[in-house]
Coordinates of C-alpha atoms and ligand atoms in Angstrom, one line a residue:
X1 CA 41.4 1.6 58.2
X2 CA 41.0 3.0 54.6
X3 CA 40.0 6.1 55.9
X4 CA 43.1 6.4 57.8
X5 CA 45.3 5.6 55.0
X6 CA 43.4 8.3 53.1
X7 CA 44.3 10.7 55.5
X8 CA 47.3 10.4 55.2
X9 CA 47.9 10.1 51.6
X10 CA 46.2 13.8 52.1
X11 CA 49.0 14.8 54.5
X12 CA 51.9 13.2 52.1
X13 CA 50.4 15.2 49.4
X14 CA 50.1 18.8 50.5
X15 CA 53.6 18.4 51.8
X16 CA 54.6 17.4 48.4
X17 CA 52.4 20.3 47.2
X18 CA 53.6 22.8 50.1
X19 CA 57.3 21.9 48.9
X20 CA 56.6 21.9 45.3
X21 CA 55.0 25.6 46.2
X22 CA 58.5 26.6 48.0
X23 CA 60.4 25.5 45.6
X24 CA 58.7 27.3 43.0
X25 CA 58.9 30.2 45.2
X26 CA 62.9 29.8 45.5
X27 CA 62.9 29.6 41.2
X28 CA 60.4 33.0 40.9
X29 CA 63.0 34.4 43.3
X30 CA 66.4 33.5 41.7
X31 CA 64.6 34.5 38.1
X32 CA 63.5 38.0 39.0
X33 CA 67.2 38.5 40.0
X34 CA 68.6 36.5 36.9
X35 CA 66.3 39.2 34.9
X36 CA 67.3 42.4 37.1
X37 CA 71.0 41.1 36.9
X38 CA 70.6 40.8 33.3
X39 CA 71.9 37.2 33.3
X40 CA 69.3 35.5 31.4
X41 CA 70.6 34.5 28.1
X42 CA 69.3 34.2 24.6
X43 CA 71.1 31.6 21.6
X44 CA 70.0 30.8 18.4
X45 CA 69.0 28.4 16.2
X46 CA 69.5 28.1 12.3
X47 CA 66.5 28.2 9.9
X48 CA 67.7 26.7 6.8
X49 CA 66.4 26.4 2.9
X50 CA 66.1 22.8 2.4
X51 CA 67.2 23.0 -1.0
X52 CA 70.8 24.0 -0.3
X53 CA 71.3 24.4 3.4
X54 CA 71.4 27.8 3.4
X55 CA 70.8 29.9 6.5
X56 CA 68.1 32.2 6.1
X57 CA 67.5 33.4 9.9
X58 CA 68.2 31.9 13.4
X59 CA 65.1 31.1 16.1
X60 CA 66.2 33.0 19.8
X61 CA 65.8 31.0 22.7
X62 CA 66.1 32.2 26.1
X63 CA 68.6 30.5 28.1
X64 CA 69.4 30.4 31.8
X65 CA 71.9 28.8 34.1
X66 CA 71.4 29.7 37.7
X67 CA 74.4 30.0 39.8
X68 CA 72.9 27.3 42.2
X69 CA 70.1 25.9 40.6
X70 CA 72.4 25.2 37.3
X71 CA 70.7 25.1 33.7
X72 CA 66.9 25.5 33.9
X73 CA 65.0 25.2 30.9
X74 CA 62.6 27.9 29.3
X75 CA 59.8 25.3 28.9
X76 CA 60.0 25.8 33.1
X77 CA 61.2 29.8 33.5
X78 CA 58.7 31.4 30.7
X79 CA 55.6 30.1 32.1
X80 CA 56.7 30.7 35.6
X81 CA 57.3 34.1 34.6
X82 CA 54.2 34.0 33.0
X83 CA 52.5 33.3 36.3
X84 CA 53.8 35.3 38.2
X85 CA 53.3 38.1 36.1
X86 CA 56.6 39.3 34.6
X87 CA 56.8 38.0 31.4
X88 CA 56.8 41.5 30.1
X89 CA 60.1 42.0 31.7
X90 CA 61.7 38.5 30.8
X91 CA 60.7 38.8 27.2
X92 CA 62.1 42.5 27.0
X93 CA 65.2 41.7 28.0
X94 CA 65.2 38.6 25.3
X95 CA 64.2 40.6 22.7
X96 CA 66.6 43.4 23.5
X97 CA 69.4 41.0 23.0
X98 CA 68.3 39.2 20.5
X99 CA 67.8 42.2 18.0
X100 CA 71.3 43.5 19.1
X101 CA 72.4 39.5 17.9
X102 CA 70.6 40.0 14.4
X103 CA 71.9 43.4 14.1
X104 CA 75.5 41.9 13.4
X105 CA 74.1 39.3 11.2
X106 CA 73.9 40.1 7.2
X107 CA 70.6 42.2 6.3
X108 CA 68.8 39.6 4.3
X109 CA 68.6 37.5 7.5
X110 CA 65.5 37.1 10.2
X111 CA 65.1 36.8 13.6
X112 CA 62.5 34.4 15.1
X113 CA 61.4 35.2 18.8
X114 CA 58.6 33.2 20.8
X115 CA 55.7 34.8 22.0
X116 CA 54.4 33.8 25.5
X117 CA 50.4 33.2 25.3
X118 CA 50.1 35.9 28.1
X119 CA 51.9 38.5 26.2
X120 CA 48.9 37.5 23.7
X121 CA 46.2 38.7 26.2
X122 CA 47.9 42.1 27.1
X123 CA 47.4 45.2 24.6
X124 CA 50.5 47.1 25.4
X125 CA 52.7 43.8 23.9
X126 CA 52.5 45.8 20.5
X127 CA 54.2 48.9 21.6
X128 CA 56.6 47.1 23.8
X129 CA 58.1 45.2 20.7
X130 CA 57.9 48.0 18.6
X131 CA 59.7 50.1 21.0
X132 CA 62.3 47.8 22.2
X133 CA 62.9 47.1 18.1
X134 CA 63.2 51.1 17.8
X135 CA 65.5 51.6 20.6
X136 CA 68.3 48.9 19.3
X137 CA 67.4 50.0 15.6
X138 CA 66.5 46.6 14.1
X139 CA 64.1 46.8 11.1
X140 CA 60.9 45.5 12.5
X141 CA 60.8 43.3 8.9
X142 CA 63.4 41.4 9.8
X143 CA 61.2 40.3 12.9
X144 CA 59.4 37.2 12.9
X145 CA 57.3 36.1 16.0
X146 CA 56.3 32.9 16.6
X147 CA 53.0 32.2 18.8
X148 CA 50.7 28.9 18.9
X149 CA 47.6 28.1 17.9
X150 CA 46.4 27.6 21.5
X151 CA 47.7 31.2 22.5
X152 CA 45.7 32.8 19.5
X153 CA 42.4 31.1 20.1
X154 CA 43.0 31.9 24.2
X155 CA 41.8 35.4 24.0
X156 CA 41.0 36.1 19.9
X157 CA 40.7 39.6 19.6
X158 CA 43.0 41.1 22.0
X159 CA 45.9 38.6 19.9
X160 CA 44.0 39.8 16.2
X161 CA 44.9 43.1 17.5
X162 CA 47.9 42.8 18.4
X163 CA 49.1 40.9 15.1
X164 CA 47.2 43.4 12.6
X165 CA 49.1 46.0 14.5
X166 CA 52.5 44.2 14.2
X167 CA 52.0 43.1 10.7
X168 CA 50.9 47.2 9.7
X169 CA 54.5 47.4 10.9
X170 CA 55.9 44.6 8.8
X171 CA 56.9 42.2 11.8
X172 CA 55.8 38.5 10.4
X173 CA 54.0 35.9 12.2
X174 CA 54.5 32.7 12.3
X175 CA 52.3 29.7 14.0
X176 CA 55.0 27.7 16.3
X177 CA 54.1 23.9 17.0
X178 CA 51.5 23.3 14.3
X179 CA 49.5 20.5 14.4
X180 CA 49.5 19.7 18.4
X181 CA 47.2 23.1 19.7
X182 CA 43.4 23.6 20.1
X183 CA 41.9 25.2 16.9
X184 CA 40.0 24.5 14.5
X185 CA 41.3 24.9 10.4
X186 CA 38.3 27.1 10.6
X187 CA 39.5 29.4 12.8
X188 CA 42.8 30.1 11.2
X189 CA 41.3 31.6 8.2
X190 CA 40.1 34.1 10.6
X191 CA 43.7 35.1 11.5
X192 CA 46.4 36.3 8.9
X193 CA 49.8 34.7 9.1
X194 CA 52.5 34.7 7.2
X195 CA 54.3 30.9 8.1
X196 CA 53.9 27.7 9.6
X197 CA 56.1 25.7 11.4
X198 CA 55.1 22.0 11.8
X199 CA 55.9 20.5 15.1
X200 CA 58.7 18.1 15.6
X201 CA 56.4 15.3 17.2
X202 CA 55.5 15.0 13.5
X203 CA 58.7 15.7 11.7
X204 CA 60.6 13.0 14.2
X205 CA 58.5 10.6 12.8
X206 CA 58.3 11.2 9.3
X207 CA 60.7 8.3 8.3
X208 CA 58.9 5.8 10.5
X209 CA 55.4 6.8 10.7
X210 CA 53.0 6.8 7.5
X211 CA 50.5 8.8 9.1
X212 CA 52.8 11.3 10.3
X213 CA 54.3 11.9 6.8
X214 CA 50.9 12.1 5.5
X215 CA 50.4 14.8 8.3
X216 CA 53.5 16.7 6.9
X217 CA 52.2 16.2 3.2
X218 CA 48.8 17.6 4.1
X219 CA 50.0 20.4 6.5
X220 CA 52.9 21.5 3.2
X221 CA 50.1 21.1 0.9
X222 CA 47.7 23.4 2.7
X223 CA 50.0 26.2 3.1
X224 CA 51.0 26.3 -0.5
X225 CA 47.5 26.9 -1.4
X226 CA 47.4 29.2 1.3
X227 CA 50.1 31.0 0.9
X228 CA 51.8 30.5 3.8
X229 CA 55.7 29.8 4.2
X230 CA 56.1 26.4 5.9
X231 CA 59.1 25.1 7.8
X232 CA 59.8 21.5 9.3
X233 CA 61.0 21.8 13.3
X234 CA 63.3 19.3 14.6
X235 CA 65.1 17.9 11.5
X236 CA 67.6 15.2 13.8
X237 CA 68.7 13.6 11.0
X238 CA 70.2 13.3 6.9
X239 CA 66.8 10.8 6.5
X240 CA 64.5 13.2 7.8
X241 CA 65.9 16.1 5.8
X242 CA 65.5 13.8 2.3
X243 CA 62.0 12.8 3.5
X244 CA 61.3 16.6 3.9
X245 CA 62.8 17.6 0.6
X246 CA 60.8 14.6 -1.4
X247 CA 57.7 16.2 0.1
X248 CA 58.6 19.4 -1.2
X249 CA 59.0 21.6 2.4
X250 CA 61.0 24.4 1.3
X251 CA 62.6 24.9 4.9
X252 CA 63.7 23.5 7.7
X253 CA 65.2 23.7 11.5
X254 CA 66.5 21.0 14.0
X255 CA 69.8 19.4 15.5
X256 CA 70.9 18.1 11.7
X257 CA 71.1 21.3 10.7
X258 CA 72.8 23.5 14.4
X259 CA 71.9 23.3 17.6
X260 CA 70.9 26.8 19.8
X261 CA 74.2 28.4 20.1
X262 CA 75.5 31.7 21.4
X263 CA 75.4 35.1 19.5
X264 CA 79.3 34.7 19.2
X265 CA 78.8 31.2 17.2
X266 CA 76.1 32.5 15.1
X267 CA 79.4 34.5 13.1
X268 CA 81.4 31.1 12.8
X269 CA 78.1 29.0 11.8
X270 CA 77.4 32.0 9.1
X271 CA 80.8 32.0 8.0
X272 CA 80.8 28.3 7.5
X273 CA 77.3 28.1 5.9
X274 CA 76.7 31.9 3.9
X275 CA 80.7 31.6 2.2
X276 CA 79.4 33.8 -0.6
X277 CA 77.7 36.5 1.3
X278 CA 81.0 36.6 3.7
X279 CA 82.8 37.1 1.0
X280 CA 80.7 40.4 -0.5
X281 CA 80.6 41.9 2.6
X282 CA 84.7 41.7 3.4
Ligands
C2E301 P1 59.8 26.2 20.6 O1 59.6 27.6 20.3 O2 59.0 25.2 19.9 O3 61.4 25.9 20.3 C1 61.9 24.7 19.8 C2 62.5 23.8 20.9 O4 62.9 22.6 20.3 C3 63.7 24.5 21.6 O5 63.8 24.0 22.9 C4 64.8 23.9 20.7 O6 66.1 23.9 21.4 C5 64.3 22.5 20.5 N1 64.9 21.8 19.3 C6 65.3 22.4 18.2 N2 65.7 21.5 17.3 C7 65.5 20.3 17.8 C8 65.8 18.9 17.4 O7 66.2 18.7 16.3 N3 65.5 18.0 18.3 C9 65.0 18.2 19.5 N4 64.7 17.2 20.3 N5 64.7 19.5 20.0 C10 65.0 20.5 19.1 P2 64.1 25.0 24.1 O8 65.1 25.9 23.7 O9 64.2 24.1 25.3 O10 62.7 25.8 24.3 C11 61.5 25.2 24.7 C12 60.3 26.1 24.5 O11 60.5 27.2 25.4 C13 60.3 26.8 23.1 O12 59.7 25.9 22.2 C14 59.4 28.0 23.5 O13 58.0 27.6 23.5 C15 59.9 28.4 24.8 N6 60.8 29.5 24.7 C16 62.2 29.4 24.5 N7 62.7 30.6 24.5 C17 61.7 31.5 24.7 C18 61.6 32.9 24.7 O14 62.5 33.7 24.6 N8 60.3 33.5 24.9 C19 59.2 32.7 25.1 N9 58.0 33.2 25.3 N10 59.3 31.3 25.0 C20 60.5 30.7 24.8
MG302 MG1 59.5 28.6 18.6
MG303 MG1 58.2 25.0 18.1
MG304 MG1 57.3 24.2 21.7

């Protein structure tokens, strides 16, 4: 009798799986179009200096909403893409719009755009950014690109190479989701960034939790000595921003400060939060 029942638990799941399969099949499909169509969207987030709130660059993040699927998120699409093997034309599309964004914002300001851990393994993802960065004439120094631990440590020297050749340019790197990847300490010496940004699952916590604060303390601490520019993701709220100020984390990101918004917002939000600089450039 228990065999039977097993058997069929087997059937059950390879139908969920066959379905699961289809409907991934249905999402590759609609993206590929979304990315053809040029419908896959980017907004941005606000970076801010703890001290005073002042924007210093906005985080892109790809955006998509699917005329019958509706809003997916890009914790589903980019690793799909990934997947099936056209990341490279996702994330040029991304970038292409992103840079035209920062382009309208004032000089001083950077722009943040994620890495995918496959771009990490392919050689040519130098070039591509380069180029892309050439053909909408953004300043490759204003570029920041933010990649995780796990990605770097996934295929070492193909990623080394790609950052030295990056940083020759003056492109900055930063490690997204610090703390939560597989590496050692050891191992990052081996790799030269130029910032940090401490995961949220630690931040969120910091007013609650003693040993996430001490985490935060530690990780703040570390990167002073090391050099490194440090900022606190997912700031929700005024507590969490004192917490991170008392500690001495010199900048900051998260819902207290903006949420993603559209290239169009990104004027009103700079207008609102960079008065003086609005002011010199009218
Ligand atoms: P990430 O790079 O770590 O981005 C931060 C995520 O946290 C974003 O989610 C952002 O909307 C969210 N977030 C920011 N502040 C807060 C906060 O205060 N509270 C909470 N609860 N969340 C906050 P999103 O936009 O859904 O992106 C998810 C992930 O998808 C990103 O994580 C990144 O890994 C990936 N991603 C997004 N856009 C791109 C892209 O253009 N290219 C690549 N390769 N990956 C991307
Ligand atoms: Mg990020
Ligand atoms: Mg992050
Ligand atoms: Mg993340």
């Amino acid at each position: 009798r228990s065999k039977r029942r097993g058997r069929g638990q087997i059937t059950v799941y390879s139908r969920e799986i066959a379905q699961e399969m289809k409907q991934a099949t249905q999402l590759e499909q609609a993206l590929r179009t979304a990315v053809i169509a040029d419908a896959v969207d980017v907004h941005f987030q606000p970076i801010v200096r703890l001290g005073d709130g002042a924007v210093l660059g906005f985080e892109a993040l790809a955006r998509w909403i699917d005329p019958d699927l509706g809003f997916v998120s890009p914790s589903v699409f980019v690793p799909l893409a990934e997947e099936r093997g056209f990341i490279d034309a996702l994330s040029e599309t991304l970038l292409r719009k992103a840079a035209e964004a920062a382009l309208s914002w004032p000089s001083d300001l950077f722009l943040s755009f994620n890495l995918s851990s496959a771009q990490l393994m392919d050689p040519g993802t130098a070039d591509a950014i380069l180029s892309t960065l050439a053909r909408v004439d953004l300043d490759p120094r204003r570029l920041e690109l933010e990649i995780t631990e796990t990605a770097v440590m996934t295929s070492a020297d193909t990623a080394h190479r790609i950052i030295t050749d990056l940083r020759a340019k003056g492109v900055k790197i930063a490690l997204d989701d610090f703390g939560t990847g597989q590496s050692s300490l050891g191992r990052l010496r081996d790799f030269t960034f130029d910032k940090v940004k401490i995961d949220r699952a630690f931040v969120s916590r910091i007013t609650t939790d003693r040993a996430s604060e001490h985490i935060v303390k530690a990780i703040i601490a570390m990167c002073e000595g090391l050099d490194l520019q440090v900022v606190a993701e997912g700031i929700e709220e005024y507590a969490d921003a004192e917490k991170l100020k008392a500690l001495g984390c010199p900048m900051g990101q998260g819902y207290y400060y903006g949420k993603p918004m559209t290239g169009a917002a990104t004027h009103r939000y700079l207008q609102e939060h960079r008065p003086a600089l609005m002011v010199e450039g009218a």
